[in-house]
Short mmCIF file of C-alpha atoms in Angstrom, two decimals:
data_model
loop_
_atom_site.label_atom_id
_atom_site.label_comp_id
_atom_site.label_asym_id
_atom_site.label_seq_id
_atom_site.Cartn_x
_atom_site.Cartn_y
_atom_site.Cartn_z
CA MET A 1 150.25 111.73 136.98
CA TRP A 2 150.16 110.95 133.14
CA ASP A 3 148.49 114.42 132.41
CA ASP A 4 151.25 116.08 134.21
CA LEU A 5 154.14 114.13 132.60
CA LYS A 6 153.41 113.75 129.06
CA ALA A 7 154.82 117.08 128.14
CA GLY A 8 158.29 115.49 128.89
CA PHE A 9 157.81 113.40 126.01
CA VAL A 10 157.34 113.42 122.07
CA PRO A 11 153.85 114.67 120.96
CA GLY A 12 151.31 111.92 120.76
CA CYS A 13 153.52 109.55 122.83
CA ASP A 14 151.50 106.36 123.63
CA HIS A 15 151.16 105.73 127.31
CA ALA A 16 151.01 102.12 127.16
CA GLU A 17 153.98 101.55 124.98
CA LEU A 18 155.81 103.98 127.27
CA THR A 19 154.97 102.02 130.39
CA GLN A 20 155.85 98.62 128.60
CA ARG A 21 159.28 99.57 127.41
CA THR A 22 160.15 101.67 130.85
CA THR A 23 159.05 98.33 132.70
CA LYS A 24 161.42 96.26 130.55
CA ALA A 25 164.20 98.97 131.07
CA TRP A 26 163.90 99.00 134.78
CA ALA A 27 164.13 95.22 134.91
CA LEU A 28 167.21 95.16 133.02
CA ARG A 29 168.58 97.83 135.33
CA ASN A 30 167.88 95.89 138.33
CA THR A 31 169.73 92.82 136.91
CA LEU A 32 172.81 94.93 135.96
CA ALA A 33 172.73 96.66 139.55
CA HIS A 34 172.48 93.54 141.24
CA HIS A 35 175.11 91.66 139.35
CA GLY A 36 172.56 89.41 137.89
CA SER A 37 173.87 87.13 135.13
CA MET A 38 173.54 88.16 131.25
CA LEU A 39 174.01 84.90 129.61
CA ASP A 40 170.24 84.17 128.97
CA VAL A 41 169.74 88.02 128.20
CA ASP A 42 169.13 89.04 124.46
CA VAL A 43 171.25 91.98 124.60
CA THR A 44 170.30 93.19 121.13
CA ALA A 45 166.78 93.09 121.97
CA GLU A 46 167.30 95.18 125.13
CA PHE A 47 169.66 97.82 123.60
CA GLU A 48 166.59 98.00 121.08
CA ASN A 49 164.23 98.65 123.45
CA LEU A 50 166.29 101.35 125.08
CA LEU A 51 166.66 103.15 121.75
CA ALA A 52 162.80 102.90 120.85
CA LEU A 53 162.21 104.30 124.77
CA ALA A 54 164.72 107.29 123.73
CA ASP A 55 162.43 107.93 120.67
CA LEU A 56 159.47 108.50 122.88
CA ILE A 57 161.53 111.19 124.80
CA GLY A 58 163.01 113.32 121.74
CA PRO A 59 164.35 113.00 118.21
CA ASP A 60 168.07 113.74 119.00
CA ILE A 61 168.77 110.93 121.61
CA ARG A 62 168.87 107.86 119.69
CA PRO A 63 171.64 109.46 117.15
CA TRP A 64 173.65 110.32 120.26
CA LEU A 65 173.44 106.90 121.97
CA VAL A 66 174.41 105.09 118.77
CA ASN A 67 177.41 107.24 118.26
CA LEU A 68 178.40 106.38 122.11
CA GLU A 69 177.22 102.70 122.38
CA ARG A 70 179.75 99.87 122.67
CA VAL A 71 176.92 97.16 123.36
CA THR A 72 176.79 96.02 119.86
CA ASP A 73 180.44 95.35 119.32
CA VAL A 74 181.14 93.61 122.69
CA ASN A 75 178.23 91.43 122.25
CA ARG A 76 179.25 90.41 118.90
CA ARG A 77 182.60 89.28 120.13
CA ARG A 78 181.34 87.20 122.96
CA PRO A 79 182.53 83.65 123.03
CA ASN A 80 180.50 80.15 122.81
CA THR A 81 177.65 81.71 120.76
CA VAL A 82 174.75 79.07 120.51
CA PRO A 83 172.91 79.73 117.52
CA ASP A 84 169.08 80.49 118.45
CA THR A 85 167.53 81.45 114.97
CA VAL A 86 166.97 79.32 111.59
CA LEU A 87 167.38 81.18 108.52
CA ILE A 88 165.29 79.59 105.78
CA PRO A 89 164.78 80.18 101.99
CA ALA A 90 161.55 82.31 101.77
CA SER A 91 160.23 82.80 98.11
CA VAL A 92 156.87 81.18 99.25
CA ALA A 93 157.51 81.11 102.95
CA TRP A 94 157.70 84.93 103.43
CA PRO A 95 154.48 85.99 101.72
CA THR A 96 152.86 82.96 103.68
CA TYR A 97 154.26 84.50 106.94
CA GLN A 98 152.90 87.89 105.98
CA ALA A 99 149.47 86.52 105.73
CA VAL A 100 148.91 83.97 108.56
CA ALA A 101 151.90 84.23 110.64
CA ALA A 102 153.34 80.57 109.99
CA TYR A 103 156.04 78.55 108.28
CA VAL A 104 154.91 75.30 106.35
CA CYS A 105 157.18 72.76 105.12
CA GLN A 106 157.48 69.17 104.50
CA PRO A 107 156.83 66.54 107.25
CA GLY A 108 159.53 64.97 108.94
CA ARG A 109 162.04 67.59 108.04
CA SER A 110 164.84 67.82 110.39
CA PHE A 111 165.47 71.23 112.42
CA ARG A 112 167.72 71.87 115.22
CA THR A 113 166.04 73.42 118.55
CA VAL A 114 165.95 77.26 118.16
CA LYS A 115 163.70 79.93 119.55
CA ARG A 116 163.05 82.11 116.30
CA LEU A 117 162.89 81.99 112.66
CA ALA A 118 164.29 84.25 109.84
CA PHE A 119 163.39 84.63 106.25
CA TYR A 120 165.89 85.02 103.23
CA TYR A 121 163.70 86.53 100.55
CA GLN A 122 164.60 88.20 97.25
CA GLY A 123 168.46 88.42 98.47
CA GLN A 124 168.06 89.53 101.62
CA ILE A 125 167.32 88.50 105.50
CA MET A 126 163.91 90.24 106.32
CA PRO A 127 163.97 92.39 109.45
CA GLN A 128 161.03 90.63 111.06
CA VAL A 129 162.62 87.56 113.23
CA PRO A 130 159.41 85.95 114.78
CA GLN A 131 159.65 83.92 117.68
CA ILE A 132 158.39 80.32 117.30
CA LEU A 133 155.19 79.78 119.33
CA SER A 134 154.85 76.15 118.54
CA ARG A 135 155.89 73.36 116.02
CA ARG A 136 153.62 70.54 114.85
CA ASP A 137 154.48 67.85 112.67
CA ASP A 138 152.46 65.59 110.27
CA VAL A 139 149.24 67.80 110.72
CA PRO A 140 146.54 66.65 108.64
CA TRP A 141 146.22 69.07 105.58
CA THR A 142 142.12 69.08 104.90
CA GLU A 143 139.44 71.16 105.11
CA ALA A 144 138.02 68.69 107.78
CA GLU A 145 140.89 69.04 110.07
CA ALA A 146 140.57 72.98 109.61
CA ARG A 147 137.14 72.91 110.77
CA ARG A 148 137.81 70.73 113.69
CA LEU A 149 140.71 72.99 114.70
CA GLY A 150 138.97 76.18 114.26
CA SER A 151 135.75 74.94 116.71
CA SER A 152 138.27 73.99 119.45
CA GLY A 153 138.54 77.27 121.07
CA SER A 154 142.14 76.93 121.63
CA THR A 155 144.30 80.05 120.40
CA GLY A 156 147.00 77.79 118.89
CA GLU A 157 144.71 75.44 117.15
CA VAL A 158 142.37 78.29 115.72
CA HIS A 159 145.73 79.96 114.37
CA LEU A 160 146.65 76.62 112.82
CA ALA A 161 143.04 76.19 111.19
CA ARG A 162 143.51 79.72 109.46
CA VAL A 163 147.10 78.63 108.14
CA ILE A 164 145.49 75.42 106.69
CA GLU A 165 142.67 77.31 105.16
CA HIS A 166 145.09 79.66 103.67
CA THR A 167 147.41 77.41 101.94
CA LEU A 168 144.51 75.18 100.84
CA GLN A 169 142.98 78.25 99.01
CA HIS A 170 146.52 78.62 97.42
CA GLY A 171 146.84 75.19 96.07
CA TRP A 172 148.69 73.56 98.85
CA THR A 173 148.23 69.77 99.16
CA GLY A 174 148.97 67.16 101.92
CA PRO A 175 148.17 64.69 103.06
CA THR A 176 150.33 66.27 105.91
CA GLN A 177 152.42 69.22 106.56
CA GLN A 178 154.92 70.52 109.31
CA VAL A 179 153.84 73.79 110.75
CA PHE A 180 155.69 76.37 112.80
CA LEU A 181 153.14 79.02 114.53
CA LEU A 182 155.17 82.34 114.74
CA THR A 183 154.64 85.62 116.16
CA ARG A 184 153.47 88.77 114.40
CA PRO A 185 155.33 92.26 114.69
CA ASP A 186 153.37 93.65 117.10
CA GLN A 187 153.63 90.61 119.62
CA THR A 188 156.96 91.94 121.11
CA ALA A 189 155.63 90.86 124.50
CA ASP A 190 155.75 87.05 123.40
CA GLY A 191 159.48 87.50 121.87
CA HIS A 192 159.08 88.84 118.38
CA ARG A 193 162.00 90.67 117.36
CA THR A 194 162.59 93.31 114.39
CA ILE A 195 166.15 93.99 113.43
CA SER A 196 167.03 97.45 112.26
CA ARG A 197 167.42 96.72 108.62
CA PRO A 198 167.64 93.84 106.19
CA VAL A 199 170.70 92.06 105.88
CA VAL A 200 171.70 92.29 102.06
CA HIS A 201 173.19 89.34 100.25
CA GLU A 202 175.70 90.77 97.55
CA GLY A 203 176.16 87.53 95.47
CA SER A 204 174.51 87.23 92.21
CA GLY A 205 174.06 84.47 89.38
CA ARG A 206 172.40 81.22 89.33
CA GLY A 207 173.33 79.22 92.73
CA SER A 208 174.53 82.22 94.42
CA ALA A 209 171.68 82.48 96.96
CA PHE A 210 172.79 82.53 100.66
CA VAL A 211 170.57 79.83 101.76
CA HIS A 212 169.27 76.78 100.06
CA LYS A 213 168.06 74.65 103.00
CA GLN A 214 168.76 76.44 106.15
CA ARG A 215 171.15 78.04 108.23
CA TYR A 216 171.69 78.92 112.09
CA PHE A 217 172.66 81.83 113.56
CA HIS A 218 172.39 83.94 116.86
CA LEU A 219 169.99 86.60 116.54
CA SER A 220 172.63 89.14 117.75
CA ASP A 221 174.82 88.19 114.42
CA LEU A 222 171.75 89.20 112.35
CA ALA A 223 170.98 92.35 114.27
CA SER A 224 174.65 93.69 114.01
CA ALA A 225 175.29 92.59 110.14
CA LEU A 226 174.86 94.90 107.32
CA THR A 227 175.41 92.43 104.59
CA THR A 228 175.93 88.46 104.79
CA ALA A 229 179.54 88.97 104.55
CA ASP A 230 179.43 90.32 108.26
CA LEU A 231 177.87 87.05 109.41
CA PRO A 232 180.07 84.22 110.85
CA LYS A 233 181.30 81.78 108.47
CA SER A 234 181.02 79.05 111.09
CA TYR A 235 177.33 78.44 110.44
CA LEU A 236 175.66 75.07 111.11
CA LEU A 237 173.33 73.22 108.35
CA SER A 238 170.53 71.17 109.32
CA ASP A 239 170.66 67.42 109.00
CA PRO A 240 170.57 66.40 105.14
CA LEU A 241 167.07 66.11 103.71
CA PRO A 242 166.01 62.96 101.90
CA GLU A 243 166.87 63.48 98.35
CA ALA A 244 163.00 63.66 97.18
CA GLU A 245 162.55 66.50 99.88
CA ALA A 246 165.64 68.21 99.04
CA GLU A 247 164.24 68.93 95.59
CA SER A 248 161.00 70.52 96.81
CA VAL A 249 162.50 72.91 99.40
CA ASP A 250 161.00 76.45 98.86
CA ASP A 251 164.17 78.60 97.37
#
């Protein structure tokens, strides 16, 4: 029926995207209509999906919805938020993520259990918040290991092989590293999130960076903040790093 329906959407509307977003909205509607629990629902992601769906219908609908909505404020005030996103300093990590969709750090570095990873780069938290596909520690950082992984046929191991090859070409050394394999912006079905704007840090001067090791937040806190001053003050730090490692953390 698409040939008969497409005139009701913006010119050039992608049928596959419309189908995906409508299916997601339909599932949310059923959860709400049947009084399903919202405790494990990513509310900000669902709302962004509805806004993106509105964009496919017409240009005036998003601003009208944004002007009326109370979802963001209510979600921000919910109690007992459990951080699900680790924020890391990313002067090197952000370009690496853009190249190979991964985060590489010291072996043995301690992290709490989270779903996503966010990047603090050049004084702001970047809008891309990838889902963590897998985390591997003590990975041998050699060309031989990259060749072995690359020939395995496993999607994850081929991804890891590309990460090793890329970083070796840029002067990274081993003998081992810890790796987070991450989603790319087009992998929304795998949990990748893009918040609407960078979260700017207004501090300046030496030592004023918002994050030096890592901090933990809920994704909705990042999605609703304009600046880092809007983020909760009761953030969590990871377990302290050994002194030798702390000196080498990307900042």
